[in-house]
PDB file of C-alpha atoms and ligand atoms in Angstrom:
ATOM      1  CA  UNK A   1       9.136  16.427 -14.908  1.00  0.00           C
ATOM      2  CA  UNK A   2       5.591  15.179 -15.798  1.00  0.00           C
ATOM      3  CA  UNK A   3       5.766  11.982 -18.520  1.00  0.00           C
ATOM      4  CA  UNK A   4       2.757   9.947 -19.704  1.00  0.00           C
ATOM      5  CA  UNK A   5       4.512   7.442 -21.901  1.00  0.00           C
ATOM      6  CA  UNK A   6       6.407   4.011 -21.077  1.00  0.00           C
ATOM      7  CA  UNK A   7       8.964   4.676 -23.411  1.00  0.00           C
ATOM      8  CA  UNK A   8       9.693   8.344 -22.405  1.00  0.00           C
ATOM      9  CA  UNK A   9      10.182   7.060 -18.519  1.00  0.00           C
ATOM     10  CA  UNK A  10      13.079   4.483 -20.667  1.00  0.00           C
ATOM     11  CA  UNK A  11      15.075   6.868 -21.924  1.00  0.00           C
ATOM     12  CA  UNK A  12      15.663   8.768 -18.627  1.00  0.00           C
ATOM     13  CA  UNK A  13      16.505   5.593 -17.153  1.00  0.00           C
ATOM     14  CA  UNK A  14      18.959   4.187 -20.213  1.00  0.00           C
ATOM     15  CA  UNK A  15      20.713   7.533 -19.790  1.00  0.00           C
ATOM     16  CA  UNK A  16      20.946   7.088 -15.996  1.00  0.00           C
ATOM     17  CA  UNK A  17      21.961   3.953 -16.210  1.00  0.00           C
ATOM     18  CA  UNK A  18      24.721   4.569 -18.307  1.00  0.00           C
ATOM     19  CA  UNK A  19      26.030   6.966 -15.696  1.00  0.00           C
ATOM     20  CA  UNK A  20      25.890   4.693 -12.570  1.00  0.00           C
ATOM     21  CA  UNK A  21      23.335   6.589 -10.774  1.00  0.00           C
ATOM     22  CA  UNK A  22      21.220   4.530  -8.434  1.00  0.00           C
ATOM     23  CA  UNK A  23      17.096   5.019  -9.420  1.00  0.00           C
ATOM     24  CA  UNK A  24      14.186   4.826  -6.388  1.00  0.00           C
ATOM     25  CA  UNK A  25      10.610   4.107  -7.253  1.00  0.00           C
ATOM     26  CA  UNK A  26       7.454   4.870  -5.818  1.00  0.00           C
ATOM     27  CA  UNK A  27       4.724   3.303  -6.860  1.00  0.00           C
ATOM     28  CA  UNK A  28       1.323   5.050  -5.740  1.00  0.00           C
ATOM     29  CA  UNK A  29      -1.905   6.016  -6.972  1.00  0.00           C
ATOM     30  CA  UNK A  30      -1.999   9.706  -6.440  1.00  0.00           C
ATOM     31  CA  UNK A  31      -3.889  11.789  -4.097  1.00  0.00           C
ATOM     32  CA  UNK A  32      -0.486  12.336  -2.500  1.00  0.00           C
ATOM     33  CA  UNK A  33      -0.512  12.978   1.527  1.00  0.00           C
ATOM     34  CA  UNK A  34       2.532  13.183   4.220  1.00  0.00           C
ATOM     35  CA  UNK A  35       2.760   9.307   4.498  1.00  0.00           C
ATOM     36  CA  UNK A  36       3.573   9.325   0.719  1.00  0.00           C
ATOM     37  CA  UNK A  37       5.920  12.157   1.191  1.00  0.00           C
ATOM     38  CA  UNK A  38       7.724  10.440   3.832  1.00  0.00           C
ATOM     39  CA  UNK A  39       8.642   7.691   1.147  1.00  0.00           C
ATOM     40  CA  UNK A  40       9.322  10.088  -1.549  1.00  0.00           C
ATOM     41  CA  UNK A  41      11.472  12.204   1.072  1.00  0.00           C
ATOM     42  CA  UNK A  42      13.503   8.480   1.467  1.00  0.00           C
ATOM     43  CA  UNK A  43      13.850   7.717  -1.898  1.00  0.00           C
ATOM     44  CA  UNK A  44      15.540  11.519  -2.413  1.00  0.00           C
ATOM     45  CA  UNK A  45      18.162  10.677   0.167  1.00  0.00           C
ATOM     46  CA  UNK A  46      19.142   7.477  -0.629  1.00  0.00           C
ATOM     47  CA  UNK A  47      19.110   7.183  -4.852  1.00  0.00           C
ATOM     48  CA  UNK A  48      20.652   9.479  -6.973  1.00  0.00           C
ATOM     49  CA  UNK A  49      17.118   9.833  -8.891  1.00  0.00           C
ATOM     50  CA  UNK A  50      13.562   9.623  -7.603  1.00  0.00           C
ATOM     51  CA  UNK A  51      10.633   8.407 -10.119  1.00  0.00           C
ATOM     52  CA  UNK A  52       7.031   8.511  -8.758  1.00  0.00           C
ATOM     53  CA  UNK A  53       4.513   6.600 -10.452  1.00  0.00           C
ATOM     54  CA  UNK A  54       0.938   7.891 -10.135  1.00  0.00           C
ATOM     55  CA  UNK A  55      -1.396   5.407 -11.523  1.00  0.00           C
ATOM     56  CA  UNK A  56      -4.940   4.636 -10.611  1.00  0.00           C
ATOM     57  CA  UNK A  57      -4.651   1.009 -11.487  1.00  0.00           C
ATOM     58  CA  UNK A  58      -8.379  -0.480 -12.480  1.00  0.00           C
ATOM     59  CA  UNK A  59      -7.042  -4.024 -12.254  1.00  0.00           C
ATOM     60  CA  UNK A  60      -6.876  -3.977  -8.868  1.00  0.00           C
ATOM     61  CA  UNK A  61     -10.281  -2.937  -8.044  1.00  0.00           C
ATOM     62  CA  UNK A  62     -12.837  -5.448  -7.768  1.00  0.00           C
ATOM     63  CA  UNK A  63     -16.471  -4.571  -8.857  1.00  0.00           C
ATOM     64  CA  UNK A  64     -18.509  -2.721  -7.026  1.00  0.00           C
ATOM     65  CA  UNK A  65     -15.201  -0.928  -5.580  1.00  0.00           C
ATOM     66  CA  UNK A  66     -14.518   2.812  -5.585  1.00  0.00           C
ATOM     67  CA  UNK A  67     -12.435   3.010  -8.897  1.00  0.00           C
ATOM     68  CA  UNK A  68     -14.900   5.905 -10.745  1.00  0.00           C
ATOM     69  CA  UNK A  69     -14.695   7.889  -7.519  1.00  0.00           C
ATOM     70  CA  UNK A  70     -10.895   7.152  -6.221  1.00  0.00           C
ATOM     71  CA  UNK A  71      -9.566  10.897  -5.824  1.00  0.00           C
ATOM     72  CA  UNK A  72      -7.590  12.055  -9.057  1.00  0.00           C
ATOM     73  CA  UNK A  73      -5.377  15.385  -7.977  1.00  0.00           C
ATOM     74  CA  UNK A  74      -2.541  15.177 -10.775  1.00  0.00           C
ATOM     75  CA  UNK A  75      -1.801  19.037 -10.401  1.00  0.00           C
ATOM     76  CA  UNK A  76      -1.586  18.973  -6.858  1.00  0.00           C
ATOM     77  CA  UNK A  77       0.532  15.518  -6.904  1.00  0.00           C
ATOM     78  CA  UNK A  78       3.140  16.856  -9.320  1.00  0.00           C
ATOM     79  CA  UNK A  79       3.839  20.005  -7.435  1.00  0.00           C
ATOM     80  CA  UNK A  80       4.433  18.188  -4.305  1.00  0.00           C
ATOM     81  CA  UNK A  81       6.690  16.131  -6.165  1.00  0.00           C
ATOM     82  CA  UNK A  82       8.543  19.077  -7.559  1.00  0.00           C
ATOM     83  CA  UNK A  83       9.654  20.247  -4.576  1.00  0.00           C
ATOM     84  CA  UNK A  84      10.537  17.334  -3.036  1.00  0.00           C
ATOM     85  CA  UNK A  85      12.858  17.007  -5.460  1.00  0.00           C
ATOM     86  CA  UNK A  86      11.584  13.924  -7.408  1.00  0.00           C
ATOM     87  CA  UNK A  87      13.128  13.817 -11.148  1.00  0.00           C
ATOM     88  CA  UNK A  88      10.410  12.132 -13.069  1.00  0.00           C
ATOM     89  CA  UNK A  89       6.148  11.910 -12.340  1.00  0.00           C
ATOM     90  CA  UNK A  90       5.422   9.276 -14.391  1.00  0.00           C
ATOM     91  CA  UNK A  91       1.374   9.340 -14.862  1.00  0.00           C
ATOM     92  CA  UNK A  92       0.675   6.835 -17.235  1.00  0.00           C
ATOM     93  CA  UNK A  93      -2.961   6.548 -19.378  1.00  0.00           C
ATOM     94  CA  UNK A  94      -5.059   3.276 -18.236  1.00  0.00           C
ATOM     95  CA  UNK A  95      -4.317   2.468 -22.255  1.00  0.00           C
ATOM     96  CA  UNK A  96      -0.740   3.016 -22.046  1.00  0.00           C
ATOM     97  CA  UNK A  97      -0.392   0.513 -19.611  1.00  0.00           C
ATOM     98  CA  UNK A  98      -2.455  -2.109 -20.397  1.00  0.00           C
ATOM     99  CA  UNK A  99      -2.881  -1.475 -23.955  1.00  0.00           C
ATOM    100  CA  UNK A 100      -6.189  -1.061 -26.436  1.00  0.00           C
ATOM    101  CA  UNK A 101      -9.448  -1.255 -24.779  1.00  0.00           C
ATOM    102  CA  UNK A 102      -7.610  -1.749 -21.287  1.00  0.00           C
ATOM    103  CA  UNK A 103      -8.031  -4.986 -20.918  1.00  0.00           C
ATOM    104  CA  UNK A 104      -9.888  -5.668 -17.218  1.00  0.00           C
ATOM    105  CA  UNK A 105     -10.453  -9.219 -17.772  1.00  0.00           C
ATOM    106  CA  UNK A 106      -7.744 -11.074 -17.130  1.00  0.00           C
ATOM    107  CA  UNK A 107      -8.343 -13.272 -20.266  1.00  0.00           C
ATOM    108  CA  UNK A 108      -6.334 -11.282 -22.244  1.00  0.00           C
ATOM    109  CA  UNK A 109      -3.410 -10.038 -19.887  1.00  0.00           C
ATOM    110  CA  UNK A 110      -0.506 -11.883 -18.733  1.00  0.00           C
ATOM    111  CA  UNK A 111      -0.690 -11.220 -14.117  1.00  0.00           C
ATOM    112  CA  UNK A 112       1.510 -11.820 -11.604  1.00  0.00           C
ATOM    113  CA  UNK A 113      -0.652 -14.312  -9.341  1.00  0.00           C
ATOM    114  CA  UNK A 114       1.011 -14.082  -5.532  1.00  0.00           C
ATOM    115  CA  UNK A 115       0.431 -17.601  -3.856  1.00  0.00           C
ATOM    116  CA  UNK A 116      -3.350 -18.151  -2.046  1.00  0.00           C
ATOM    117  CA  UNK A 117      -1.566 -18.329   1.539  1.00  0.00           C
ATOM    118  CA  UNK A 118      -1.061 -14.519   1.497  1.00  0.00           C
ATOM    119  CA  UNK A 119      -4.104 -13.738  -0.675  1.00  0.00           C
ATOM    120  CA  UNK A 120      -6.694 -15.193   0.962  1.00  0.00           C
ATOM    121  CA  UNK A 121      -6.834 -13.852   4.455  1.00  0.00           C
ATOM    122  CA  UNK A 122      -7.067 -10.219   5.343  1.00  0.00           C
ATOM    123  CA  UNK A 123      -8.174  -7.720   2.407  1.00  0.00           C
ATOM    124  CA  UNK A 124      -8.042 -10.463   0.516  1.00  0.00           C
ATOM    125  CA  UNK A 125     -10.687 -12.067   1.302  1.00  0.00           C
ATOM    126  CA  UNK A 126     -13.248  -9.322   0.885  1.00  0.00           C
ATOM    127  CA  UNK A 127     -11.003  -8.172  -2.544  1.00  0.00           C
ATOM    128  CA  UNK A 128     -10.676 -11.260  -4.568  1.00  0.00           C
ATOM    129  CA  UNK A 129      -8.001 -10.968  -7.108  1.00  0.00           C
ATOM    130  CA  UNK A 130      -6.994  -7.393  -5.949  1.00  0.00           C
ATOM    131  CA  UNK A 131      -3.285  -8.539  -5.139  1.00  0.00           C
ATOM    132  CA  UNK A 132      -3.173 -10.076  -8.116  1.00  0.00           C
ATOM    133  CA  UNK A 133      -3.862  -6.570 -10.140  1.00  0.00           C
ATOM    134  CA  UNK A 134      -1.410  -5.445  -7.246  1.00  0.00           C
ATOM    135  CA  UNK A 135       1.648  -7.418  -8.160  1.00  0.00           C
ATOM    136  CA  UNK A 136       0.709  -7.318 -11.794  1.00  0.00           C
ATOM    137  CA  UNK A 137       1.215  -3.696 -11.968  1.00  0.00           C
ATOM    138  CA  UNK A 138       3.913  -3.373  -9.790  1.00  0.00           C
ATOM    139  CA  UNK A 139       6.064  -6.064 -11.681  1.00  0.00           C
ATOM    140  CA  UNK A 140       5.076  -3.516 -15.024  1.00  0.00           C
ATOM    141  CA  UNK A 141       6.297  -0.903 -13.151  1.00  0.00           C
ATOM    142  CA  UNK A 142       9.812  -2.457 -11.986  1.00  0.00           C
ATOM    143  CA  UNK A 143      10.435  -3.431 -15.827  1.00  0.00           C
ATOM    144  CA  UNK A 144       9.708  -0.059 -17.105  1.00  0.00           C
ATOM    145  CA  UNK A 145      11.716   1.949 -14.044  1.00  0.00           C
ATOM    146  CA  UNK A 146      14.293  -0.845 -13.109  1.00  0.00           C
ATOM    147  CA  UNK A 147      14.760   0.179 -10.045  1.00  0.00           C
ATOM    148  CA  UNK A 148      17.503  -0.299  -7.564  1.00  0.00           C
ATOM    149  CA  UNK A 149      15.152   0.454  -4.105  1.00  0.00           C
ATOM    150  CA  UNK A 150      11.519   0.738  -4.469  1.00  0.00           C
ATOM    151  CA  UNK A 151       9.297   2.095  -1.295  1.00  0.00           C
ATOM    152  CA  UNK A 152       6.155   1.360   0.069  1.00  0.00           C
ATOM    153  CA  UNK A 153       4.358   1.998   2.973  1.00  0.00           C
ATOM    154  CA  UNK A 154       3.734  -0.151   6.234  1.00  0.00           C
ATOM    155  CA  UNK A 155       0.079   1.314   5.770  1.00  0.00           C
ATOM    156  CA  UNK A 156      -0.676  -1.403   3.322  1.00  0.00           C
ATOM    157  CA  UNK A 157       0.986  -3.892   5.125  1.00  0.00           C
ATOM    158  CA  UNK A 158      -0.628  -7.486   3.516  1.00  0.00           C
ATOM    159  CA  UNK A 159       0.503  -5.636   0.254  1.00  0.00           C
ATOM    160  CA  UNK A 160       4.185  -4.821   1.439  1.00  0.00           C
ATOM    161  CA  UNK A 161       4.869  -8.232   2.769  1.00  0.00           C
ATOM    162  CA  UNK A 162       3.181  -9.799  -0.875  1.00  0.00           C
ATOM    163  CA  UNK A 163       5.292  -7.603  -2.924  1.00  0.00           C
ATOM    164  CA  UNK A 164       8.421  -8.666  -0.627  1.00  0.00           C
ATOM    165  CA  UNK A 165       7.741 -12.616  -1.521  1.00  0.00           C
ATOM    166  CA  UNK A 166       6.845 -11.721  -5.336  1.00  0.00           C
ATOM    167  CA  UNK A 167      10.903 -10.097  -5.787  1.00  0.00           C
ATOM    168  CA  UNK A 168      12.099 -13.143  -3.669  1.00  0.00           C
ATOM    169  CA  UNK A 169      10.176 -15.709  -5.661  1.00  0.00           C
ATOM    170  CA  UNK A 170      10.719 -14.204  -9.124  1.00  0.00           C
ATOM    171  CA  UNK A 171      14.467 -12.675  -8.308  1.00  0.00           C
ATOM    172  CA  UNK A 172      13.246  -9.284  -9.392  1.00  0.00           C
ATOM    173  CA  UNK A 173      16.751  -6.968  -8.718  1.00  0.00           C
ATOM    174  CA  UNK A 174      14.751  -4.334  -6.720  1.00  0.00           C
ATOM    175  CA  UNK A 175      15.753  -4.029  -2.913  1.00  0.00           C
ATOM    176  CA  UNK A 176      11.999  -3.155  -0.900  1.00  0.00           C
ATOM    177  CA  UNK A 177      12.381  -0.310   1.336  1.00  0.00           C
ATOM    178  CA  UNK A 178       9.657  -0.901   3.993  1.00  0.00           C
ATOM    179  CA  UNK A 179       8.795   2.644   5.373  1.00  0.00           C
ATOM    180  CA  UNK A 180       6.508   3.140   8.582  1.00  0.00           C
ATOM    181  CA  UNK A 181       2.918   4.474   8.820  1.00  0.00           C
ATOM    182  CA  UNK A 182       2.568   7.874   9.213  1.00  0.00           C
ATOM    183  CA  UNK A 183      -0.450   9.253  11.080  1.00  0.00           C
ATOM    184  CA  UNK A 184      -2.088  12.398  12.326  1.00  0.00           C
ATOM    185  CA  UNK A 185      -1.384  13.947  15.575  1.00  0.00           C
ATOM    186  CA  UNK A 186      -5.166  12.326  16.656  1.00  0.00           C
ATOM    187  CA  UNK A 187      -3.699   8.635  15.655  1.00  0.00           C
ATOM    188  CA  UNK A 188      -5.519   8.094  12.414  1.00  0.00           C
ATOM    189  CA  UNK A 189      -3.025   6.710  10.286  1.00  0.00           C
ATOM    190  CA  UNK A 190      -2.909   8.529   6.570  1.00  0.00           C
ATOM    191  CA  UNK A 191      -4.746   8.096   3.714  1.00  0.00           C
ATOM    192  CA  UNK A 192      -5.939   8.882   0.347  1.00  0.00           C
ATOM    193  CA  UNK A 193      -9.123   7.203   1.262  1.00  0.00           C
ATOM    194  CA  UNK A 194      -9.604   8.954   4.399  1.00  0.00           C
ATOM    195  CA  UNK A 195     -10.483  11.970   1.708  1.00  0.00           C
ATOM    196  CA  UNK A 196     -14.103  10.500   1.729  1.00  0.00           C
ATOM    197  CA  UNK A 197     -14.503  10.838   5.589  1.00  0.00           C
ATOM    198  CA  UNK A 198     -16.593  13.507   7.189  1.00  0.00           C
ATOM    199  CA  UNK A 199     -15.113  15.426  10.430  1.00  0.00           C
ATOM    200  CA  UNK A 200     -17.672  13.234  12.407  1.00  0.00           C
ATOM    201  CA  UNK A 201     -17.096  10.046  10.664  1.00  0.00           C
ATOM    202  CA  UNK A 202     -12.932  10.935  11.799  1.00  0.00           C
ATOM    203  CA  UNK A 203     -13.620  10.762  14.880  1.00  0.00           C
ATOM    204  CA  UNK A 204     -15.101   7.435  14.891  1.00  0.00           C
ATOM    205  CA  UNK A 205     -12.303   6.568  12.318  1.00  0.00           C
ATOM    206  CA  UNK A 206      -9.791   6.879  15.770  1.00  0.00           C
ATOM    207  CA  UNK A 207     -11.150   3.716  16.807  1.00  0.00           C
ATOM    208  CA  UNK A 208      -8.661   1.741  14.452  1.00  0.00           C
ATOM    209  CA  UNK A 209      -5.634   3.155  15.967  1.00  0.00           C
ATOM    210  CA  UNK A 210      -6.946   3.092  19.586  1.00  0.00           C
ATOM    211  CA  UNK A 211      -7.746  -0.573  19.335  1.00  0.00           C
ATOM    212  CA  UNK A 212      -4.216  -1.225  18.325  1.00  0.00           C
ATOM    213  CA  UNK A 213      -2.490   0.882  20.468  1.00  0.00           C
ATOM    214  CA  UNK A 214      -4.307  -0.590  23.345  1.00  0.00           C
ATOM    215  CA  UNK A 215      -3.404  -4.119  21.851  1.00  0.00           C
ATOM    216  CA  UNK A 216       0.097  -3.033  21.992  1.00  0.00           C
ATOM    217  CA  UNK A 217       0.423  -1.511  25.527  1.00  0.00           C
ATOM    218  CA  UNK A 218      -1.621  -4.419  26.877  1.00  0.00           C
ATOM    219  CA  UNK A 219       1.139  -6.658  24.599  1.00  0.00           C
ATOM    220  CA  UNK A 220       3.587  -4.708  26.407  1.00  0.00           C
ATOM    221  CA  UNK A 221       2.396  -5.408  29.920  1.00  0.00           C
ATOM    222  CA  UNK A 222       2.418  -8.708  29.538  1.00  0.00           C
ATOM    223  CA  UNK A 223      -0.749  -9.734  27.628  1.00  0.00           C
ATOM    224  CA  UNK A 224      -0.140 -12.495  24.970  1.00  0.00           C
ATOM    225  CA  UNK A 225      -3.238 -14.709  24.633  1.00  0.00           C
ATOM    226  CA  UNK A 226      -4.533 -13.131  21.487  1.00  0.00           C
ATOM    227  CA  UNK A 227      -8.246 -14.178  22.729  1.00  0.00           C
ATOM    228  CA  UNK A 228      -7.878 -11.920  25.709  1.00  0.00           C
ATOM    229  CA  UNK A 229      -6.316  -8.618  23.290  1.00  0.00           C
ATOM    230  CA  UNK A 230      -8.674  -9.528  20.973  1.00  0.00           C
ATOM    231  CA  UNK A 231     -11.663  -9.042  23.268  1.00  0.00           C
ATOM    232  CA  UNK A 232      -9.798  -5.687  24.158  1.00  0.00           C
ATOM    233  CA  UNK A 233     -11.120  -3.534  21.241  1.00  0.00           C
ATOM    234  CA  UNK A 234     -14.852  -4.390  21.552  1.00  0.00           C
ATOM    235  CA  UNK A 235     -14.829  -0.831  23.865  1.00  0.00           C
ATOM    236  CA  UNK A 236     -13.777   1.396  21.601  1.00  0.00           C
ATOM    237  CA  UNK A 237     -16.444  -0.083  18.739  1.00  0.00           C
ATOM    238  CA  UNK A 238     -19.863   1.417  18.157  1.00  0.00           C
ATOM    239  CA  UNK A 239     -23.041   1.120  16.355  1.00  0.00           C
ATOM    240  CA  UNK A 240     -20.893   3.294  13.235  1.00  0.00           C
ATOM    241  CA  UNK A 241     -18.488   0.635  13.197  1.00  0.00           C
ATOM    242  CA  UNK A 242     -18.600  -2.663  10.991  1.00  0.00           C
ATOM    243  CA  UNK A 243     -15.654  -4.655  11.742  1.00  0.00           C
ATOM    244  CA  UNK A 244     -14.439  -6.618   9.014  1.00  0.00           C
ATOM    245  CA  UNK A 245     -11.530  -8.303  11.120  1.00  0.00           C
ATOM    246  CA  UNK A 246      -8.688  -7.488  13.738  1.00  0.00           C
ATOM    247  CA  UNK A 247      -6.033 -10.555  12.929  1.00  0.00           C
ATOM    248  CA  UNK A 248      -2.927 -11.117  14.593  1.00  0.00           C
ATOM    249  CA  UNK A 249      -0.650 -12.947  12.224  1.00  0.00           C
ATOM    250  CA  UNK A 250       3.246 -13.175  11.874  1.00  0.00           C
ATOM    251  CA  UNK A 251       5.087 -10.335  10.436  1.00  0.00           C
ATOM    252  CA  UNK A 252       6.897 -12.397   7.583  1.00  0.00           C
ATOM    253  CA  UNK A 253       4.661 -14.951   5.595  1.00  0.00           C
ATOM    254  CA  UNK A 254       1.150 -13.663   7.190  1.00  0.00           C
ATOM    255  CA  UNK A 255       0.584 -17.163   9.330  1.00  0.00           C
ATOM    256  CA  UNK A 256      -1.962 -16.834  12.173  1.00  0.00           C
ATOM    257  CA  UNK A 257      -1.033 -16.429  15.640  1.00  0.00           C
ATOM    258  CA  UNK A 258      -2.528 -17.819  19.002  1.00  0.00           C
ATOM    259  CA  UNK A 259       0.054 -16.490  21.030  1.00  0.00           C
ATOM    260  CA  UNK A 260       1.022 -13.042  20.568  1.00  0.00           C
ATOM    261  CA  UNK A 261       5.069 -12.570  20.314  1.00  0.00           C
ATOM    262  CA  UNK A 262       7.615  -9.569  18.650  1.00  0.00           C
ATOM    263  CA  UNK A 263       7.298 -11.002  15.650  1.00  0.00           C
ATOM    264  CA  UNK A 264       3.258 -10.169  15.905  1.00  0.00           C
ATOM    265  CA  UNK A 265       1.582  -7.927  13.665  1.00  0.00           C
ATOM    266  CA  UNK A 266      -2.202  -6.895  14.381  1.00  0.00           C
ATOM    267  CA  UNK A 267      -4.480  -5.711  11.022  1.00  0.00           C
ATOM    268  CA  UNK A 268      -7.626  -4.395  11.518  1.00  0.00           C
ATOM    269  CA  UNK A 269     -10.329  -3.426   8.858  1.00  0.00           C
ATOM    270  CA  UNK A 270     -13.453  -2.039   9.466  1.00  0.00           C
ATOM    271  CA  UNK A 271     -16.663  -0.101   7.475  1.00  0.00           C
ATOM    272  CA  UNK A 272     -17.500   3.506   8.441  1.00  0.00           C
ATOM    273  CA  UNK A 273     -20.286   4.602   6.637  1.00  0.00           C
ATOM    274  CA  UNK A 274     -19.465   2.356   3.824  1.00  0.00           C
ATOM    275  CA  UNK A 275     -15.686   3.434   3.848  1.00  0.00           C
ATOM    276  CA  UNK A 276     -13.144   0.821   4.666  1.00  0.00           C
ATOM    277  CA  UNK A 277     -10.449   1.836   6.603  1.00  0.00           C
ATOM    278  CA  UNK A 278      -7.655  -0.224   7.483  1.00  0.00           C
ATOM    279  CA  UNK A 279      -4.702   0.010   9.769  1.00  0.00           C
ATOM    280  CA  UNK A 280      -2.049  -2.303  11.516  1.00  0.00           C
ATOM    281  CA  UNK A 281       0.586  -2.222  14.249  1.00  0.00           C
ATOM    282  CA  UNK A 282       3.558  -4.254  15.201  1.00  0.00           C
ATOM    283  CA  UNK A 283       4.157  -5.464  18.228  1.00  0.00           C
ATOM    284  CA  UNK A 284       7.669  -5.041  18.582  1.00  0.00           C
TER     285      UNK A 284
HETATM  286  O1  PAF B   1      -0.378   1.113  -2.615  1.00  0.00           O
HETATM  287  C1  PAF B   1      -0.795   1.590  -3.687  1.00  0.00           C
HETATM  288  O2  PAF B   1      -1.044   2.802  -3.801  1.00  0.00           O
HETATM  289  C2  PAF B   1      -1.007   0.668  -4.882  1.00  0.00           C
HETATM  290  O3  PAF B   1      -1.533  -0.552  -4.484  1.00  0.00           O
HETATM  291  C3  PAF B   1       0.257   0.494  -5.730  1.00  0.00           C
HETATM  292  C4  PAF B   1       1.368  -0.204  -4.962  1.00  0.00           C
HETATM  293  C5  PAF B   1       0.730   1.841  -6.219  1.00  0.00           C
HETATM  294  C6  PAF B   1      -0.063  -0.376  -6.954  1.00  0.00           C
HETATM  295  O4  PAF B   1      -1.043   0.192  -7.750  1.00  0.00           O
END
């Protein structure tokens, strides 16, 4: 069932409630693809009811960014919801959510500012103040659903481990399901973004995934000097590539890491004809 309004989602979840049933949330942004379906597909088996959230939210877009052009395919979105059994698509107007005039300044909106340590490094750094529209909307979200699980995606890694220390640090009653990167047969890990990519610029877009699956077998045999497995991915990178970083940083609060260990995890962001793409592995 398709609902627009905050206090529509509310009654479905007062009524729920009331009957015990367990609710799973998750939050995305539309332009639904297999690696969202794999966390719908979890939330179906393990709560009684499934709510998906499709929101394009423009606070967490910096200028410049692609929010005009981020792809919009409601129709689409709520079919594949529909028959994969989700109870409520809640798609939400910009002003329903933040109110007249949508506020994007944040003069004149309470956020949900996640600590510098984890929002500085990474995507961070190139998207100042994204997490912060991140955790913002996500804390809306959790007080309009109330959630018992809530999913999201090892894709966005930075983002799953912020939104972890956010319900620790504010005791939000939400338990994070984690749930792991899916990826086409050629590697490339999925994507709403990867919409924009032309068949050429996907083949160059493999480079993320080989550089970190090479990382991880070379981890594997032995290699933990993250200087060496660094210098590892400069032969899969060409003149289409603009590499933005390739970190290796601990799993858990995002610290850096000379020496890598199981506890490793290796981002990587880089530019393909003025798309960024980013992808991560674990080493364990
Ligand atoms: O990962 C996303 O799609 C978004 O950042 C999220 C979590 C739905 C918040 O807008």
């Amino acid at each position: 069932m398709l609902v627009h309004e905050i206090s529509q989602v509310r009654e479905h979840i007062k009524e729920w409630k009331k009957q015990g049933l367990k609710v799973g949330l998750v939050p995305t942004m539309g332009a639904l693809h297999n690696g969202h379906k794999s966390l719908i597909e979890k939330s179906v088996q393990t709560c009684d009811k499934t709510v998906v959230s499709i929101f394009v939210n423009p606070i967490q877009f910096c200028a410049g960014e692609d929010l005009d052009k981020y792809p919009r395919t409601l129709q689409e979105d709520v079919k594949l919801c529909e028959n994969a059994g989700v109870d409520i698509v809640f798609a939400p107007s910009p002003k329903e959510m933040y109110g007249e005039g949508h506020i994007l300044s944040n003069d004149f909106l309470t956020y949900v500012v996640p600590p510098y340590f984890y929002t500085d490094k990474l995507c961070g750094k190139s998207r100042v103040g994204h997490f912060d529209g991140v955790c913002t909307v996500v804390n809306k979200l959790f007080n309009i659903v109330q959630p018992d699980f809530a999913f999201f995606g090892e894709k966005d890694r930075q983002q799953l481990i912020i939104i972890q220390k956010m319900v620790r640090d504010l005791n939000i009653p939400v338990e994070i399901v984690p749930c792991p990167i899916v990826r086409e047969e050629s590697g490339l890990a999925l994507s709403s973004r990867n919409k924009y990519l032309s068949e050429d610029d996907k083949i160059h877009a493999l480079a993320l995934s080989k550089i970190l699956f090479n990382i991880k077998n070379c981890y594997k045999k032995g290699v933990t000097d993250v200087q060496a497995l660094s210098e590892t991915a400069y032969s899969f990178l060409n003149e289409h590539h603009s590499l933005e970083y390739l970190e290796f940083r601990d799993e858990n609060n995002l610290e850096e890491k000379q020496t890598a260990d199981e506890s490793t995890v290796v981002f990587i962001a880089l530019k393909l004809n003025g798309v960024r793409l980013i992808d991560n592995i674990s080493l364990r």
